[in-house]
Tab-separated table of C-alpha atoms in Angstrom:
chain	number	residue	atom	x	y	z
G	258	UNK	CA	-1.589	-14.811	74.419
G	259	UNK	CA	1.145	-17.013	75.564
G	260	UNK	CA	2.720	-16.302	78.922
G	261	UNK	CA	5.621	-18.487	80.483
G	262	UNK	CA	6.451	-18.551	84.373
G	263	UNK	CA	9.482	-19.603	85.771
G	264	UNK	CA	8.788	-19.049	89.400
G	265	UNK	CA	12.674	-19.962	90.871
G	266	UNK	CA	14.317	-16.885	90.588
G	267	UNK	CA	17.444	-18.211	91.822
G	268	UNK	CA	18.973	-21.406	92.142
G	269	UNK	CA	22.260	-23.173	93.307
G	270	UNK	CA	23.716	-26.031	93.267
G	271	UNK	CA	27.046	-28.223	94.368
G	272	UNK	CA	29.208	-29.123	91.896
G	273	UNK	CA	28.253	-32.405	90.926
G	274	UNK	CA	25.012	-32.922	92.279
G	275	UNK	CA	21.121	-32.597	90.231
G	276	UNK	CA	19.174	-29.483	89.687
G	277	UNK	CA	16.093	-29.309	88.516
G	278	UNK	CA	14.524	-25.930	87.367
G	279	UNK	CA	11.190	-25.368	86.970
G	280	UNK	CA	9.067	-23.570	84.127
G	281	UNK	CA	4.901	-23.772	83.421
G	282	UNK	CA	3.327	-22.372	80.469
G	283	UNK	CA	-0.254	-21.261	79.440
G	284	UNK	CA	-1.181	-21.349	75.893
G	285	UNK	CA	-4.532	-22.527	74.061
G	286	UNK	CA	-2.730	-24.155	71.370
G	287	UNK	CA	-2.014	-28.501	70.545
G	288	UNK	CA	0.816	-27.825	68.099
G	289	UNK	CA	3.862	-25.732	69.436
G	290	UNK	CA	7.737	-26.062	70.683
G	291	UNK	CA	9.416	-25.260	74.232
G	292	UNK	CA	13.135	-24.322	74.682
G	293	UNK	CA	15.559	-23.760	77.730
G	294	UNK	CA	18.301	-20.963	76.885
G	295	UNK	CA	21.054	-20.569	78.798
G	296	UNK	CA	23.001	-17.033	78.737
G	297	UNK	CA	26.305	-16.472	80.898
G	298	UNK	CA	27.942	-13.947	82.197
G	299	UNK	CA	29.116	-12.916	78.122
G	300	UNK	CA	25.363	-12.624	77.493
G	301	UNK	CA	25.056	-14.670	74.402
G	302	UNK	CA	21.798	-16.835	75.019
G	303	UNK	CA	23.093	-20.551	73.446
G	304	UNK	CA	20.080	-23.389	72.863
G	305	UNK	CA	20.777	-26.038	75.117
G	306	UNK	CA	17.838	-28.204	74.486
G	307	UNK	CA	13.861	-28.277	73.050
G	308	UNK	CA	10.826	-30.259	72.990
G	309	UNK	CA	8.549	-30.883	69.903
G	310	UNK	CA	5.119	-30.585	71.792
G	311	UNK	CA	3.392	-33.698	70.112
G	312	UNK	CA	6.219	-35.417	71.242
G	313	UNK	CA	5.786	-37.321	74.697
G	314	UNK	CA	8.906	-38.801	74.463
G	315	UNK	CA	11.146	-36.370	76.876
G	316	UNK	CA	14.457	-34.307	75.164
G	317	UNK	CA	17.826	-35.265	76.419
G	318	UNK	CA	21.311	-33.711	75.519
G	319	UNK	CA	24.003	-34.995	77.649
G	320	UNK	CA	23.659	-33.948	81.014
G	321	UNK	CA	20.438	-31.817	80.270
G	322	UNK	CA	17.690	-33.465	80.170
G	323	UNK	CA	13.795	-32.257	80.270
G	324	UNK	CA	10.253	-33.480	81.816
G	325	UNK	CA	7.561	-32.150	79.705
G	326	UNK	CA	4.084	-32.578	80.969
G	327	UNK	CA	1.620	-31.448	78.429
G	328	UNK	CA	-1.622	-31.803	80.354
G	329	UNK	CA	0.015	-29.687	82.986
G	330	UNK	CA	2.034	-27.161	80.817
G	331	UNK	CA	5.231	-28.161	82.687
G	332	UNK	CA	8.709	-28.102	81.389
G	333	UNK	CA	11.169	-28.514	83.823
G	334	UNK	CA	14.831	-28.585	82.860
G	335	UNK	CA	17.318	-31.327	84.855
G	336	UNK	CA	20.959	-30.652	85.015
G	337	UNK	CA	22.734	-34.119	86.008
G	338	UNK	CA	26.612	-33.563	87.216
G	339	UNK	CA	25.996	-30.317	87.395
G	340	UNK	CA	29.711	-28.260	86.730
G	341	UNK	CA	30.885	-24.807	87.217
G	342	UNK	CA	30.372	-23.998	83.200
G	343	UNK	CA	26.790	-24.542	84.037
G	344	UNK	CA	26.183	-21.417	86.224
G	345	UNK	CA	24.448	-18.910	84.049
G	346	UNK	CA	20.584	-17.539	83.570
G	347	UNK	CA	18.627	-19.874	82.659
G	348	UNK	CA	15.832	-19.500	80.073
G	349	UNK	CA	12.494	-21.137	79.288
G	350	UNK	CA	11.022	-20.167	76.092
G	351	UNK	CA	7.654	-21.156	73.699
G	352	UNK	CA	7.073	-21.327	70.396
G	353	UNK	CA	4.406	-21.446	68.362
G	354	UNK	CA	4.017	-23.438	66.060
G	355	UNK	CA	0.711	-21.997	64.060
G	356	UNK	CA	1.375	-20.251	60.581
G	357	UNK	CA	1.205	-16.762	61.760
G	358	UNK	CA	3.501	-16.393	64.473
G	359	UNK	CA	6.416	-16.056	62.296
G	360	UNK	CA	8.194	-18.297	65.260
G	361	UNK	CA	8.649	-15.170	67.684
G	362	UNK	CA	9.602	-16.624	71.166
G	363	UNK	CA	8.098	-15.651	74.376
G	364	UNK	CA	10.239	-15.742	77.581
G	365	UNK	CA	9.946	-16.810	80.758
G	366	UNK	CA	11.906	-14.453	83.687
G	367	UNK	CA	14.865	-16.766	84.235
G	368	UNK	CA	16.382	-18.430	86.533
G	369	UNK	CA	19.583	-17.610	87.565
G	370	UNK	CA	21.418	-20.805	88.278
G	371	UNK	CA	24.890	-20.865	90.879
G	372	UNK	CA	27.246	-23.497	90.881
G	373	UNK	CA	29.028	-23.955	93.925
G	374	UNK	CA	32.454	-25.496	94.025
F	299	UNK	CA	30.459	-22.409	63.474
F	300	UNK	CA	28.452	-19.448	61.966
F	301	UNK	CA	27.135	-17.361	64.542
F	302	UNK	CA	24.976	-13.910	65.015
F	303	UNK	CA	27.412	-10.708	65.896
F	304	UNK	CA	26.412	-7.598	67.181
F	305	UNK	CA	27.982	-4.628	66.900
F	306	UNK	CA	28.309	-2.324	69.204
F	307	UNK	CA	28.857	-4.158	72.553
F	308	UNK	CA	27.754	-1.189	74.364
F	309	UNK	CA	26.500	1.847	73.381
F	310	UNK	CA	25.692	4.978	75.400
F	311	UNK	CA	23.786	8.028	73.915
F	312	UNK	CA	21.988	10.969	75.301
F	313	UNK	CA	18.090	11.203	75.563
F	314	UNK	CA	16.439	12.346	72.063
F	315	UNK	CA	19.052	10.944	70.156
F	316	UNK	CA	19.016	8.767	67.011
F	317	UNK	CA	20.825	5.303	67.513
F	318	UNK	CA	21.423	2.414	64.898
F	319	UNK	CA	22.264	-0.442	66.113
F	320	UNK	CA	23.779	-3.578	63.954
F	321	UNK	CA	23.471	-6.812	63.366
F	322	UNK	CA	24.810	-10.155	61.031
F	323	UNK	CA	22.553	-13.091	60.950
F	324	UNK	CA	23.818	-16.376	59.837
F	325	UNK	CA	24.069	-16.149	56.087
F	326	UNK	CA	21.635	-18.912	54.919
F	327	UNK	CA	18.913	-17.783	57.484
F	328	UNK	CA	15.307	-16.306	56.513
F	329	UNK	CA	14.332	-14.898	59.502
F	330	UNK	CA	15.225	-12.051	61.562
F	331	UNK	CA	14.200	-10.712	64.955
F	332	UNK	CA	15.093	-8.330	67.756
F	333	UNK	CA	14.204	-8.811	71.204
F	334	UNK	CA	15.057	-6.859	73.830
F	335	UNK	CA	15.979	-7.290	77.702
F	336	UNK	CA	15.280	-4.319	80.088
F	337	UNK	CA	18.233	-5.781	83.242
F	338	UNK	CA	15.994	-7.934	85.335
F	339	UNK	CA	13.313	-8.581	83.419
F	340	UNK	CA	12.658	-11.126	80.685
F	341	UNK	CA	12.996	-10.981	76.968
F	342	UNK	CA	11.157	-9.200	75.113
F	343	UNK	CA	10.108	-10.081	71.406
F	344	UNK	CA	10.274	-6.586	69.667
F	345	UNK	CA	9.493	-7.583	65.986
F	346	UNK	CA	10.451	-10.277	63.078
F	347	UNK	CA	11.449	-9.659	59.471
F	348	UNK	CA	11.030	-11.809	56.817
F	349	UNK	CA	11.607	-11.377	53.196
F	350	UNK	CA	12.655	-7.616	53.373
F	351	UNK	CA	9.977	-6.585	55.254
F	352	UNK	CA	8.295	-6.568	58.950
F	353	UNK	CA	6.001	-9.898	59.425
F	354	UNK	CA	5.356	-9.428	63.267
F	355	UNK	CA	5.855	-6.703	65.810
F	356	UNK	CA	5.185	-6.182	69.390
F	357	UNK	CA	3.049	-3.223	71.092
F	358	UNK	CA	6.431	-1.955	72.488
F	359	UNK	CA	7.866	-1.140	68.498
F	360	UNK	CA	6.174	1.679	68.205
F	361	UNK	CA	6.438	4.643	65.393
F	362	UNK	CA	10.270	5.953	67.436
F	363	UNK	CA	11.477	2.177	66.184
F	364	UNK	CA	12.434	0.873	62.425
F	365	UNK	CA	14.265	-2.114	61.269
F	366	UNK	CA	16.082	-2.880	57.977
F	367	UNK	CA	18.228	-4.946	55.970
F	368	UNK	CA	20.058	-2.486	53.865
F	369	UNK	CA	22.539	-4.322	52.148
F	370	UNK	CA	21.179	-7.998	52.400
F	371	UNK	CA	23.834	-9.308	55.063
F	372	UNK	CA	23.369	-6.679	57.725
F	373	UNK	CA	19.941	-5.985	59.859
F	374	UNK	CA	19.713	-2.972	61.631
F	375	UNK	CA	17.522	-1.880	64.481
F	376	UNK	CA	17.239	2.376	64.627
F	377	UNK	CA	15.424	4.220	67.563
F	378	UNK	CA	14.749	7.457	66.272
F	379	UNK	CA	14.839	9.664	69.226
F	380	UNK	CA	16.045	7.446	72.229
F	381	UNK	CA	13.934	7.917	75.676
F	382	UNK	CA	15.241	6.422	79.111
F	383	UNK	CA	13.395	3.336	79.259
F	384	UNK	CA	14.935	2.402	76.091
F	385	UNK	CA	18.224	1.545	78.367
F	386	UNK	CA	18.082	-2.228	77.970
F	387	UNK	CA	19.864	-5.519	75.944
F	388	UNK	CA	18.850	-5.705	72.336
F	389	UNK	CA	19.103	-9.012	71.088
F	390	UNK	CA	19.512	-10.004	67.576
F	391	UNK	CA	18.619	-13.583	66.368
F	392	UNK	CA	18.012	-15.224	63.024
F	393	UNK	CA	16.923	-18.555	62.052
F	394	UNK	CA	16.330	-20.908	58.972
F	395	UNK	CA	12.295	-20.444	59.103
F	396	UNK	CA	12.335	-23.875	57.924
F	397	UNK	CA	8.462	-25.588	59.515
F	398	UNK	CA	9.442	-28.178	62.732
F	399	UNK	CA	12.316	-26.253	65.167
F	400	UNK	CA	13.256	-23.338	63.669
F	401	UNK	CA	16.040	-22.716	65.915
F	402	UNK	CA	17.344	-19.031	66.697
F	403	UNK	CA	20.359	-18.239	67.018
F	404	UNK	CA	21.399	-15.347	69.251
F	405	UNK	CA	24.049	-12.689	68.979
F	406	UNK	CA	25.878	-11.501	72.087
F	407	UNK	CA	23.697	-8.146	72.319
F	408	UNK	CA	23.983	-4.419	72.606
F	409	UNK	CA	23.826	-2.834	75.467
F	410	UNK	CA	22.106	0.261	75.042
F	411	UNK	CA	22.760	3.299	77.708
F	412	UNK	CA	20.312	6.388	77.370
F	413	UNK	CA	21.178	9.540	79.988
């Protein structure tokens, strides 16, 4: 089975300045897809960015950006000019991509990320 | 922009009681799933529904859990008779189930209160 670690429980972060968080995964499978959720305070986890595993190329959206590190199962998520809208828990998430998995996700912990003015 | 809605926001019940609790997926979406989130721990996948019936579930939906989609635009998740540990975030999500990214899309939640 899949299992995800995100071993930063909590992390903060001045308005404007670069925070990485960090997120490892095990799995025995080539072919599969990683996420980072973010979920607020209103609890509605929103995508903010993912990573096609056969992919080396790394995932950017705006300010979010990702290093993925296959060999090591690594998936860290960067936040550049990092603003107060930011602060929320912080999800990593895999995805299979084999036939039968019927695309469930499996979670990481979180990371619950503070922005400080 | 479409998006997943839960309904209720927060629901509190007494042990050994039935609760149903609903869901709207995007309307052009395949897939279904609940997950659920006991506070401070991670999600949980609980099961996946696919073409009117259950294609995955997890060892925690056991016999006291059932899911359906009774009138093809809501999905419902009903705990027969609810138990303490139940007290957690249920998550709803759907997705396209197109191969490649399959994106889910999360509601809000229901926060589910068992005394």
């Amino acid at each position: 089975a899949q299992t995800v670690t995100q071993s930063q429980p909590e992390m903060s972060v001045q308005e404007a300045e670069t925070v990485t968080l960090s997120c490892t995964y095990d799995t025995s499978e080539s072919d599969y897809y990683l996420f980072w959720y973010k979920q607020p305070p209103s609890r509605q986890m929103i995508l903010v960015i993912r990573q096609e595993a056969y992919k080396q190329q790394n995932a950017t959206e705006n300010r979010f950006s990702v290093n993925f590190q296959k060999a090591a199962k690594s998936f860290s998520l960067k936040i550049s000019d990092s603003q107060l809208g930011d602060a929320a828990m912080y999800f990593c998430a895999y995805r299979s991509d084999s036939g039968g998995s019927n695309y469930k996700l499996t979670f990481g912990k979180g990371t619950l990320l503070t922005v400080n003015p | 922009e479409p998006e997943v809605t839960q309904t209720p926001s927060h629901q509190v019940t007494q042990m050994g009681q039935e609760v149903i609790l609903r869901c709207v997926p995007i309307s052009n979406h395949l897939y279904f799933y609940w997950y659920r989130q006991i506070l401070g721990q991670k999600v949980e996948f609980l099961v996946s529904f696919y073409n009117n019936e259950i294609s995955e579930k997890s060892e925690i939906f056991d016999d006291q859990f059932s899911v359906e989609r009774p009138d093809g635009s809501n999905f419902t998740l009903k705990i027969r008779s609810t138990k303490l540990e139940d007290s957690a975030m249920y998550f709803c999500a759907s997705g396209k189930g197109l191969a490649g990214y399959n994106i889910q899309y999360f509601g809000a939640g229901t926060r589910l209160s068992v005394l």
